Coordinates of C-alpha atoms (C1' of nucleotides) in Angstrom, one line a residue:
Chain A
X8 CA 10.3 -48.1 34.6
X9 CA 13.3 -47.8 36.7
X10 CA 12.9 -46.9 40.3
X11 CA 14.4 -43.5 41.1
X12 CA 14.4 -42.1 44.5
X13 CA 14.9 -38.5 45.5
X14 CA 18.6 -38.8 45.6
X15 CA 18.7 -40.2 42.1
X16 CA 16.6 -37.3 40.9
X17 CA 18.9 -34.9 42.5
X18 CA 21.8 -36.5 40.7
X19 CA 20.1 -36.3 37.4
X20 CA 19.0 -32.7 38.0
X21 CA 22.5 -31.6 38.8
X22 CA 24.2 -33.5 35.9
X23 CA 21.7 -32.1 33.5
X24 CA 23.1 -28.7 34.4
X25 CA 26.7 -29.7 34.6
X26 CA 27.7 -33.0 33.2
X27 CA 31.3 -32.7 34.0
X28 CA 31.2 -32.4 37.8
X29 CA 33.7 -34.7 39.5
X30 CA 32.2 -37.3 41.6
X31 CA 33.4 -35.4 44.6
X32 CA 31.6 -32.3 43.5
X33 CA 28.5 -34.2 42.6
X34 CA 28.6 -35.9 46.0
X35 CA 28.8 -32.5 47.7
X36 CA 26.1 -31.1 45.6
X37 CA 23.6 -33.8 46.5
X38 CA 24.8 -34.0 50.1
X39 CA 26.0 -37.6 50.1
X40 CA 29.4 -39.1 50.5
X41 CA 31.4 -39.9 47.3
X42 CA 31.1 -43.7 47.4
X43 CA 27.4 -44.1 47.3
X44 CA 27.2 -41.2 44.9
X45 CA 29.4 -43.0 42.5
X46 CA 27.5 -46.2 42.9
X47 CA 24.3 -44.5 42.1
X48 CA 25.8 -42.6 39.2
X49 CA 27.1 -45.9 37.7
X50 CA 23.7 -47.4 38.1
X51 CA 22.0 -44.5 36.3
X52 CA 24.5 -44.8 33.5
X53 CA 24.2 -48.6 33.4
X54 CA 20.4 -48.5 33.3
X55 CA 20.5 -46.0 30.5
X56 CA 18.7 -43.2 32.4
X57 CA 21.7 -41.1 31.6
X58 CA 22.2 -41.8 27.9
X59 CA 25.4 -39.8 27.3
X60 CA 27.4 -36.8 28.2
X61 CA 28.2 -34.1 25.7
X62 CA 30.0 -30.8 25.4
X63 CA 27.7 -28.0 24.1
X64 CA 29.4 -25.6 21.8
X65 CA 28.4 -21.9 21.5
X66 CA 27.1 -21.6 18.0
X67 CA 28.0 -17.9 17.7
X68 CA 31.6 -18.7 18.6
X69 CA 32.0 -21.0 15.7
X70 CA 30.3 -18.9 13.2
X71 CA 26.9 -20.5 13.2
X72 CA 24.8 -17.5 14.0
X73 CA 21.7 -18.5 12.1
X74 CA 19.1 -21.2 12.6
X75 CA 16.0 -22.2 10.9
X76 CA 13.2 -24.7 11.0
X77 CA 12.4 -26.4 7.7
X78 CA 9.4 -28.4 6.9
X79 CA 10.0 -31.0 4.3
X80 CA 7.3 -32.7 2.4
X81 CA 8.0 -36.0 0.7
X82 CA 6.1 -37.5 -2.1
X83 CA 4.2 -40.3 -0.4
X84 CA 4.0 -42.4 -3.5
X85 CA 7.7 -42.7 -3.8
X86 CA 9.0 -44.8 -0.9
X87 CA 11.9 -42.6 0.1
X88 CA 11.4 -42.3 3.8
X89 CA 14.3 -44.5 4.6
X90 CA 16.7 -42.9 2.3
X91 CA 15.7 -39.5 3.5
X92 CA 16.2 -40.5 7.1
X93 CA 19.6 -41.8 6.2
X94 CA 20.5 -38.6 4.3
X95 CA 19.5 -36.5 7.2
X96 CA 22.0 -38.2 9.4
X97 CA 24.7 -37.3 7.0
X98 CA 23.9 -33.6 6.8
X99 CA 25.7 -32.0 9.6
X100 CA 23.8 -28.7 9.5
X101 CA 20.6 -30.6 10.4
X102 CA 20.6 -30.7 14.1
X103 CA 17.3 -32.5 14.5
X104 CA 14.7 -34.1 12.3
X105 CA 11.3 -35.3 13.4
X106 CA 8.6 -37.1 11.5
X107 CA 5.4 -35.2 12.4
X108 CA 1.9 -36.5 12.7
X109 CA -0.8 -35.2 10.6
X110 CA 0.7 -33.9 7.4
X111 CA 3.3 -36.7 7.6
X112 CA 6.1 -34.4 6.9
X113 CA 9.4 -33.8 8.5
X114 CA 10.5 -30.9 10.6
X115 CA 14.2 -30.2 10.5
X116 CA 16.2 -27.8 12.7
X117 CA 19.1 -26.4 10.8
X118 CA 22.1 -24.3 11.8
X119 CA 24.2 -22.3 9.4
X120 CA 26.7 -19.5 8.9
X121 CA 24.8 -17.2 6.7
X122 CA 22.0 -17.1 4.1
X123 CA 24.3 -18.2 1.4
X124 CA 25.1 -21.3 3.3
X125 CA 21.5 -21.9 4.0
X126 CA 20.6 -21.3 0.4
X127 CA 23.2 -23.8 -0.8
X128 CA 21.8 -26.3 1.7
X129 CA 18.3 -26.0 0.4
X130 CA 19.1 -25.7 -3.3
X131 CA 21.9 -28.1 -3.6
X132 CA 21.2 -30.7 -1.0
X133 CA 17.6 -30.7 0.3
X134 CA 15.5 -30.0 -2.8
X135 CA 17.5 -32.4 -5.1
X136 CA 17.0 -35.3 -2.7
X137 CA 14.7 -38.0 -4.2
X138 CA 11.1 -37.7 -3.0
X139 CA 11.4 -34.1 -1.7
X140 CA 8.5 -32.2 -3.2
X141 CA 8.5 -29.1 -1.1
X142 CA 10.2 -27.3 1.7
X143 CA 9.1 -24.4 3.9
X144 CA 11.6 -22.6 5.9
X145 CA 11.1 -20.5 9.0
X146 CA 14.0 -18.5 10.3
X147 CA 14.7 -18.2 14.0
X148 CA 14.7 -14.6 15.2
X149 CA 15.6 -15.4 18.8
X150 CA 16.2 -18.4 20.9
X151 CA 14.1 -17.7 24.0
X152 CA 14.9 -21.0 25.6
X153 CA 17.1 -23.8 24.7
X154 CA 17.8 -26.6 27.1
X155 CA 18.8 -30.2 27.1
X156 CA 17.4 -30.7 30.6
X157 CA 14.3 -32.9 30.7
X158 CA 11.7 -32.3 33.5
X159 CA 11.9 -34.6 36.4
X160 CA 9.0 -33.3 38.5
X161 CA 6.6 -36.0 37.4
X162 CA 8.9 -38.6 39.1
X163 CA 8.9 -37.3 42.6
X164 CA 7.2 -39.7 44.9
X165 CA 8.3 -42.8 43.1
X166 CA 10.3 -44.0 46.1
X167 CA 11.6 -43.3 49.6
Chain B
X15 CA 36.1 -15.2 15.7
X16 CA 38.5 -17.4 17.6
X17 CA 41.3 -19.1 15.8
X18 CA 40.8 -22.9 15.8
X19 CA 43.3 -25.2 14.3
X20 CA 42.8 -28.8 13.3
X21 CA 43.6 -30.1 16.7
X22 CA 41.1 -27.8 18.3
X23 CA 38.4 -29.0 15.9
X24 CA 39.3 -32.6 16.7
X25 CA 38.9 -31.8 20.4
X26 CA 35.5 -30.2 19.9
X27 CA 34.4 -33.0 17.6
X28 CA 35.3 -35.6 20.1
X29 CA 33.8 -33.8 23.1
X30 CA 30.6 -33.2 21.2
X31 CA 30.3 -37.0 21.1
X32 CA 31.5 -37.7 24.6
X33 CA 31.8 -34.8 27.0
X34 CA 33.1 -36.9 29.9
X35 CA 36.2 -38.2 28.4
X36 CA 39.1 -37.9 30.8
X37 CA 41.9 -35.7 29.7
X38 CA 44.0 -38.8 29.1
X39 CA 41.3 -40.4 26.9
X40 CA 40.8 -37.2 25.1
X41 CA 44.6 -36.9 24.5
X42 CA 44.7 -40.3 23.1
X43 CA 41.7 -39.7 20.9
X44 CA 43.2 -36.7 19.3
X45 CA 46.7 -38.1 19.2
X46 CA 48.4 -35.5 21.4
X47 CA 50.0 -35.8 24.8
X48 CA 47.9 -34.9 27.9
X49 CA 49.5 -31.6 28.8
X50 CA 48.9 -29.7 25.6
X51 CA 45.5 -31.4 25.3
X52 CA 44.5 -30.0 28.7
X53 CA 45.9 -26.6 27.8
X54 CA 43.9 -26.4 24.6
X55 CA 40.8 -27.7 26.3
X56 CA 41.0 -25.0 29.0
X57 CA 41.4 -22.4 26.4
X58 CA 38.4 -23.6 24.5
X59 CA 36.4 -23.5 27.7
X60 CA 37.9 -20.1 28.6
X61 CA 37.0 -18.6 25.3
X62 CA 33.5 -19.9 25.5
X63 CA 33.7 -22.1 22.4
X64 CA 32.7 -24.9 24.7
X65 CA 29.7 -23.4 26.6
X66 CA 28.9 -26.2 29.0
X67 CA 28.8 -29.9 29.6
X68 CA 25.6 -31.7 30.2
X69 CA 24.3 -35.2 30.8
X70 CA 21.6 -36.2 28.4
X71 CA 18.9 -38.3 29.8
X72 CA 16.9 -40.9 27.9
X73 CA 13.3 -39.5 27.7
X74 CA 11.8 -43.0 27.5
X75 CA 13.5 -44.1 30.6
X76 CA 12.0 -41.4 32.7
X77 CA 8.5 -41.7 31.3
X78 CA 8.6 -38.9 28.8
X79 CA 7.6 -40.8 25.7
X80 CA 5.8 -38.1 23.9
X81 CA 6.9 -34.9 22.2
X82 CA 5.3 -32.1 20.3
X83 CA 6.0 -28.9 18.6
X84 CA 3.6 -26.1 19.5
X85 CA 3.2 -22.9 17.6
X86 CA 2.0 -20.2 19.9
X87 CA 0.5 -17.0 18.6
X88 CA 0.5 -13.9 20.9
X89 CA -1.7 -11.0 20.6
X90 CA 0.6 -8.3 19.2
X91 CA -1.4 -5.5 20.6
X92 CA -0.7 -6.6 24.2
X93 CA 2.9 -6.3 25.0
X94 CA 3.4 -9.7 26.6
X95 CA 6.5 -10.8 24.8
X96 CA 8.7 -10.5 27.9
X97 CA 6.3 -12.1 30.3
X98 CA 5.8 -14.9 27.9
X99 CA 9.6 -15.4 27.5
X100 CA 9.8 -15.5 31.3
X101 CA 7.0 -17.9 31.7
X102 CA 8.5 -20.3 29.2
X103 CA 11.7 -20.5 31.2
X104 CA 9.6 -21.7 34.2
X105 CA 7.7 -24.4 32.3
X106 CA 9.9 -27.5 32.5
X107 CA 8.1 -29.4 29.8
X108 CA 9.2 -26.7 27.3
X109 CA 12.6 -27.8 26.1
X110 CA 13.0 -25.1 23.6
X111 CA 11.3 -21.9 22.5
X112 CA 12.2 -19.9 19.4
X113 CA 10.7 -16.6 18.2
X114 CA 10.2 -17.2 14.5
X115 CA 10.4 -14.7 11.7
X116 CA 7.4 -14.1 9.5
X117 CA 4.3 -14.8 11.5
X118 CA 6.2 -13.5 14.5
X119 CA 5.0 -16.4 16.6
X120 CA 6.8 -18.8 18.9
X121 CA 7.7 -22.4 18.2
X122 CA 8.0 -24.5 21.4
X123 CA 9.2 -28.0 21.7
X124 CA 7.5 -29.8 24.5
X125 CA 8.1 -33.2 26.1
X126 CA 5.5 -35.0 28.2
X127 CA 4.3 -38.3 29.6
X128 CA 1.0 -38.8 28.0
X129 CA -1.8 -37.0 26.3
X130 CA -3.4 -36.1 29.6
X131 CA -0.2 -34.4 30.7
X132 CA 0.0 -32.5 27.4
X133 CA -3.6 -31.6 27.5
X134 CA -3.2 -30.2 31.0
X135 CA -0.2 -28.2 29.9
X136 CA -2.0 -26.6 27.0
X137 CA -5.3 -26.1 28.8
X138 CA -4.1 -25.0 32.2
X139 CA -0.8 -23.4 31.5
X140 CA -0.3 -22.3 27.9
X141 CA -3.7 -21.0 26.8
X142 CA -4.5 -19.1 30.1
X143 CA -1.2 -17.2 29.7
X144 CA -1.8 -13.5 29.0
X145 CA -1.5 -12.6 25.4
X146 CA -1.8 -16.1 24.0
X147 CA -4.4 -16.1 21.4
X148 CA -3.9 -19.4 19.7
X149 CA -1.8 -22.6 19.8
X150 CA -1.3 -25.2 17.1
X151 CA 0.2 -28.5 18.2
X152 CA 2.0 -31.0 16.0
X153 CA 2.9 -34.3 17.6
X154 CA 6.2 -36.1 16.9
X155 CA 5.8 -39.5 15.4
X156 CA 9.4 -40.4 15.3
X157 CA 12.7 -38.7 16.1
X158 CA 14.8 -39.3 13.0
X159 CA 17.8 -37.3 14.2
X160 CA 18.5 -35.6 17.4
X161 CA 22.0 -34.3 18.1
X162 CA 23.6 -31.6 20.1
X163 CA 26.7 -31.7 17.9
X164 CA 27.2 -28.6 15.8
X165 CA 28.9 -28.9 12.4
X166 CA 32.5 -27.9 12.3
X167 CA 33.3 -28.6 8.7
X168 CA 33.1 -24.9 7.8
X169 CA 36.0 -24.1 10.0
X170 CA 38.6 -26.4 8.5
X171 CA 41.3 -24.4 6.9
X172 CA 41.3 -21.6 9.5
X173 CA 44.8 -22.3 10.6
X174 CA 47.8 -24.7 10.4
Chain C
dA16 C1' 11.2 -54.5 69.4
dG17 C1' 14.2 -57.7 66.7
dC18 C1' 15.7 -59.6 62.5
dT19 C1' 17.0 -59.1 57.6
dT20 C1' 18.5 -56.5 53.7
dA21 C1' 20.0 -52.5 51.5
dT22 C1' 22.8 -48.4 51.7
dT23 C1' 26.2 -45.6 53.5
dG24 C1' 30.9 -43.6 55.0
dG25 C1' 35.6 -43.9 55.3
dC26 C1' 40.0 -45.8 54.1
dA27 C1' 43.7 -47.7 50.9
dT28 C1' 45.0 -48.1 46.2
dT29 C1' 45.0 -46.9 41.5
dT30 C1' 44.2 -43.6 38.2
dT31 C1' 43.9 -38.9 36.6
dA32 C1' 44.7 -33.8 36.6
dT33 C1' 47.8 -30.1 36.7
dG34 C1' 51.8 -27.1 37.0
dC35 C1' 56.5 -26.7 35.5
dC36 C1' 60.6 -26.9 32.6
dA37 C1' 63.5 -28.4 29.1
dA38 C1' 63.2 -30.0 24.3
dT39 C1' 61.2 -29.5 19.8
dG40 C1' 59.2 -27.4 15.9
dC41 C1' 57.7 -23.2 13.3
dT42 C1' 58.1 -18.5 11.5
dG43 C1' 60.2 -14.9 9.6
dC44 C1' 64.2 -12.5 8.4
dG45 C1' 68.8 -11.7 7.1
Chain D
dC5 C1' 69.8 -21.5 3.6
dG6 C1' 70.6 -20.8 8.3
dC7 C1' 69.7 -18.7 12.4
dA8 C1' 67.2 -16.1 16.1
dG9 C1' 62.9 -15.8 18.5
dC10 C1' 58.4 -17.4 19.7
dA11 C1' 54.9 -20.9 20.3
dT12 C1' 53.9 -25.5 21.3
dT13 C1' 54.9 -29.9 23.0
dG14 C1' 56.2 -34.0 26.1
dG15 C1' 57.5 -35.7 30.2
dC16 C1' 57.9 -35.6 35.1
dA17 C1' 56.6 -34.6 40.0
dT18 C1' 52.9 -33.4 42.9
dA19 C1' 48.1 -32.8 44.1
dA20 C1' 43.5 -34.4 43.4
dA21 C1' 40.0 -37.7 42.1
dA22 C1' 38.1 -42.3 41.2
dT23 C1' 37.3 -46.7 42.8
dG24 C1' 37.0 -51.1 45.4
dC25 C1' 36.3 -53.0 49.9
dC26 C1' 34.5 -53.6 54.5
dA27 C1' 32.5 -52.4 58.8
dA28 C1' 28.9 -49.4 60.5
dT29 C1' 24.4 -47.5 59.9
dA30 C1' 19.8 -47.0 58.4
dA31 C1' 15.5 -48.8 56.5
dG32 C1' 12.0 -52.3 55.9
dC33 C1' 9.3 -56.2 57.6
dT34 C1' 7.0 -59.2 60.8

DNA sequence: AGCTTATTGGCATTTTATGCCAATGCTGCG
DNA sequence: CGCAGCATTGGCATAAAATGCCAATAAGCT
């Protein structure tokens, strides 16, 4: 694993909150001058610790007020795992898809405008897909927490 | 809802992929000159369509190779919803928490280093929390899709 | 303590952001 | 069909930020 000292962790922590800080602002936030800050940042990007930067949109502002988790069961006899994985990439309302241990099914997180939209997605897209034998939907009542920030606490003490 | 024309959607689409593009690069990507590009961007930020920018870290690179979904059931008689919601904010390994319809339970997504870490989280943190009566964990075998990009297709045709 | 190596801070240069204004394109109406 | 009025754009000048370089500093090792 890559060596990360306290300064690196501070950089990561700050950028997980605001990925668009200028180098100057970042430098100030972590209490270091701009040049070494930039060098460290580049290294973190280079090493792949920072995978990417993204803008997060406000779902409600673009008419995506609803959200659901959908468990998808595939027929294990048909070998449709790959095509399903591929299809999932192409469905934009699917925000995440995880293969789960145990039941060997898939858990999708889906965002949508309204129930009609969701219904269309399930009826016209998901269920007709080859290998899909069953889906179980659970609607989100409330997002209590939703972050892209990963914990870093377990890394303190790695260096310096 | 805010009016978004095709150019706005292109901006959003591009920034959902790379939130750190310079205004110049963004302008080039959407085929518009820098000044109106910046003006539109500021408006989108102003209006809250773009909520924030973040750096996404690579979990594997910081020793967070494992992930699970945990269903938490609270005792409905105790009124612990608020304290639970609060506690969840403070637990860094909980990346998301949603109140689900139906069973009225909570679905957490949790990232961790290894099973020992997860075990500690469940045993020492989650289960002892007031009101928690049961938890059911499902481990992630594979992340098939994981995006922060929301669909925009439903907005085309809103203007211009 | 003294030597070696890694890291920092500050400066000069290049690149980018940003505010402003004239030019262009669109809309609606006569 | 053309013209007035409004909204949006493109380009330019200025301010701010990024970036590469080098001497100075700090940290690690014996």
